[in-house]
Amino acid sequence: DAGVIQSPRHEVTEMGQEVTLRCKPISGHNSLFWYRQTMMRGLELLIYFNNNVPIDDSGMPEDRFSAKMPNASFSTLKIQPSEPRDSAVYFCASSLGIYQETQYFGPGTRLLVL
Amino acid sequence: AQSVTQPDIHITVSEGASLELRCNYSYGATPYLFWYVQSPGQGLQLLLKYFSGDTLVQGIKGFEAEFKRSQSSFNLRKPSVHWSDAAEYFCAVVGYNNNDMRFGAGTRLTVKP
């Protein structure tokens, strides 16, 4: 299996621009998670889906952030408008189910907002 | 809600020496515990996990961890460290009946030749 695929791997954009991060989970996995990693705050869970339905988005920092999962093999995390403080590494992870299942992480997208 | 503390931000060991990385959790019931490793520029890879049963858990790459309920700990160990083990290590906890995985701040491991 190819593992969790994320694109782009690196993104540099200017403040105010829209940013879209993409994730393809492992085939057959029912749950998908978006995390953000920064030096200051470490790894934070932003949102997770089960069977394409958002279950918990309490970690989404503000309304500028939105996530969708239109089908079992694709998810997006969008930031509009982006701000310099959004600069971070964003990870997508997938698992067979929720509740204590092992999560498999993608390589991450390193985002820099100037 | 559950939480994890990794007391050591950075540890340096010599190649061939033994290693122990500390992890303490806070949760009212039996937690589900994980250790992940992150190499520079990479995503996280699962080393091992504890759900129930034997409190000594074996993982990949020669790592093991021991769950000690009385100490609320889940320390990661390796008897002989290799230079390729240099990375950042994260302990994580998930509570029963929820999927809010909480990660510790991480411990960065440096291996001296």
PDB file of C-alpha atoms in Angstrom, chain A residues 26-75:
ATOM      1  CA  ILE A  26      -4.964   4.420   3.025  1.00  0.00           C
ATOM      2  CA  SER A  27      -7.504   2.428   1.060  1.00  0.00           C
ATOM      3  CA  GLY A  28     -10.014   0.749   3.347  1.00  0.00           C
ATOM      4  CA  HIS A  29      -9.445   3.082   6.264  1.00  0.00           C
ATOM      5  CA  ASN A  30     -12.624   4.631   7.599  1.00  0.00           C
ATOM      6  CA  SER A  31     -11.232   7.445   9.711  1.00  0.00           C
ATOM      7  CA  LEU A  32      -9.177  10.449   8.717  1.00  0.00           C
ATOM      8  CA  PHE A  33      -7.468  12.996  10.914  1.00  0.00           C
ATOM      9  CA  TRP A  34      -5.882  16.380  10.319  1.00  0.00           C
ATOM     10  CA  TYR A  35      -3.126  17.566  12.672  1.00  0.00           C
ATOM     11  CA  ARG A  36      -1.009  20.680  12.878  1.00  0.00           C
ATOM     12  CA  GLN A  37       2.531  20.667  14.268  1.00  0.00           C
ATOM     13  CA  THR A  38       4.341  23.781  15.456  1.00  0.00           C
ATOM     14  CA  MET A  39       7.274  24.344  17.740  1.00  0.00           C
ATOM     15  CA  MET A  40       5.143  26.295  20.174  1.00  0.00           C
ATOM     16  CA  ARG A  41       2.108  24.046  20.402  1.00  0.00           C
ATOM     17  CA  GLY A  42       3.397  20.648  19.327  1.00  0.00           C
ATOM     18  CA  LEU A  43       0.976  18.284  17.619  1.00  0.00           C
ATOM     19  CA  GLU A  44      -2.648  19.354  17.693  1.00  0.00           C
ATOM     20  CA  LEU A  45      -5.647  17.473  16.379  1.00  0.00           C
ATOM     21  CA  LEU A  46      -7.669  19.817  14.194  1.00  0.00           C
ATOM     22  CA  ILE A  47     -10.521  17.630  12.984  1.00  0.00           C
ATOM     23  CA  TYR A  48     -11.350  14.034  12.275  1.00  0.00           C
ATOM     24  CA  PHE A  49     -13.809  12.208  10.057  1.00  0.00           C
ATOM     25  CA  ASN A  50     -15.373   8.798  10.260  1.00  0.00           C
ATOM     26  CA  ASN A  51     -16.971   7.355   7.132  1.00  0.00           C
ATOM     27  CA  ASN A  52     -16.545  10.782   5.490  1.00  0.00           C
ATOM     28  CA  VAL A  53     -18.522  12.546   8.207  1.00  0.00           C
ATOM     29  CA  PRO A  54     -16.829  15.131  10.441  1.00  0.00           C
ATOM     30  CA  ILE A  55     -16.983  13.853  14.011  1.00  0.00           C
ATOM     31  CA  ASP A  56     -15.082  16.440  15.985  1.00  0.00           C
ATOM     32  CA  ASP A  57     -13.845  19.773  14.674  1.00  0.00           C
ATOM     33  CA  SER A  58     -13.267  21.393  18.048  1.00  0.00           C
ATOM     34  CA  GLY A  59      -9.572  21.678  17.291  1.00  0.00           C
ATOM     35  CA  MET A  60     -10.064  23.856  14.242  1.00  0.00           C
ATOM     36  CA  PRO A  61      -8.554  27.171  15.316  1.00  0.00           C
ATOM     37  CA  GLU A  62     -11.039  29.527  13.700  1.00  0.00           C
ATOM     38  CA  ASP A  63     -13.473  29.988  10.874  1.00  0.00           C
ATOM     39  CA  ARG A  64     -10.695  30.564   8.398  1.00  0.00           C
ATOM     40  CA  PHE A  65     -10.076  26.822   8.551  1.00  0.00           C
ATOM     41  CA  SER A  66     -12.387  24.333   6.896  1.00  0.00           C
ATOM     42  CA  ALA A  67     -12.099  20.652   6.023  1.00  0.00           C
ATOM     43  CA  LYS A  68     -14.045  18.385   3.752  1.00  0.00           C
ATOM     44  CA  MET A  69     -14.103  14.739   2.885  1.00  0.00           C
ATOM     45  CA  PRO A  70     -16.243  14.318  -0.234  1.00  0.00           C
ATOM     46  CA  ASN A  71     -15.450  10.609  -0.531  1.00  0.00           C
ATOM     47  CA  ALA A  72     -13.544   7.847   1.189  1.00  0.00           C
ATOM     48  CA  SER A  73     -10.344   8.489  -0.704  1.00  0.00           C
ATOM     49  CA  PHE A  74      -9.919  12.230  -0.506  1.00  0.00           C
ATOM     50  CA  SER A  75      -9.925  15.061   1.997  1.00  0.00           C
TER      51      SER A  75
END
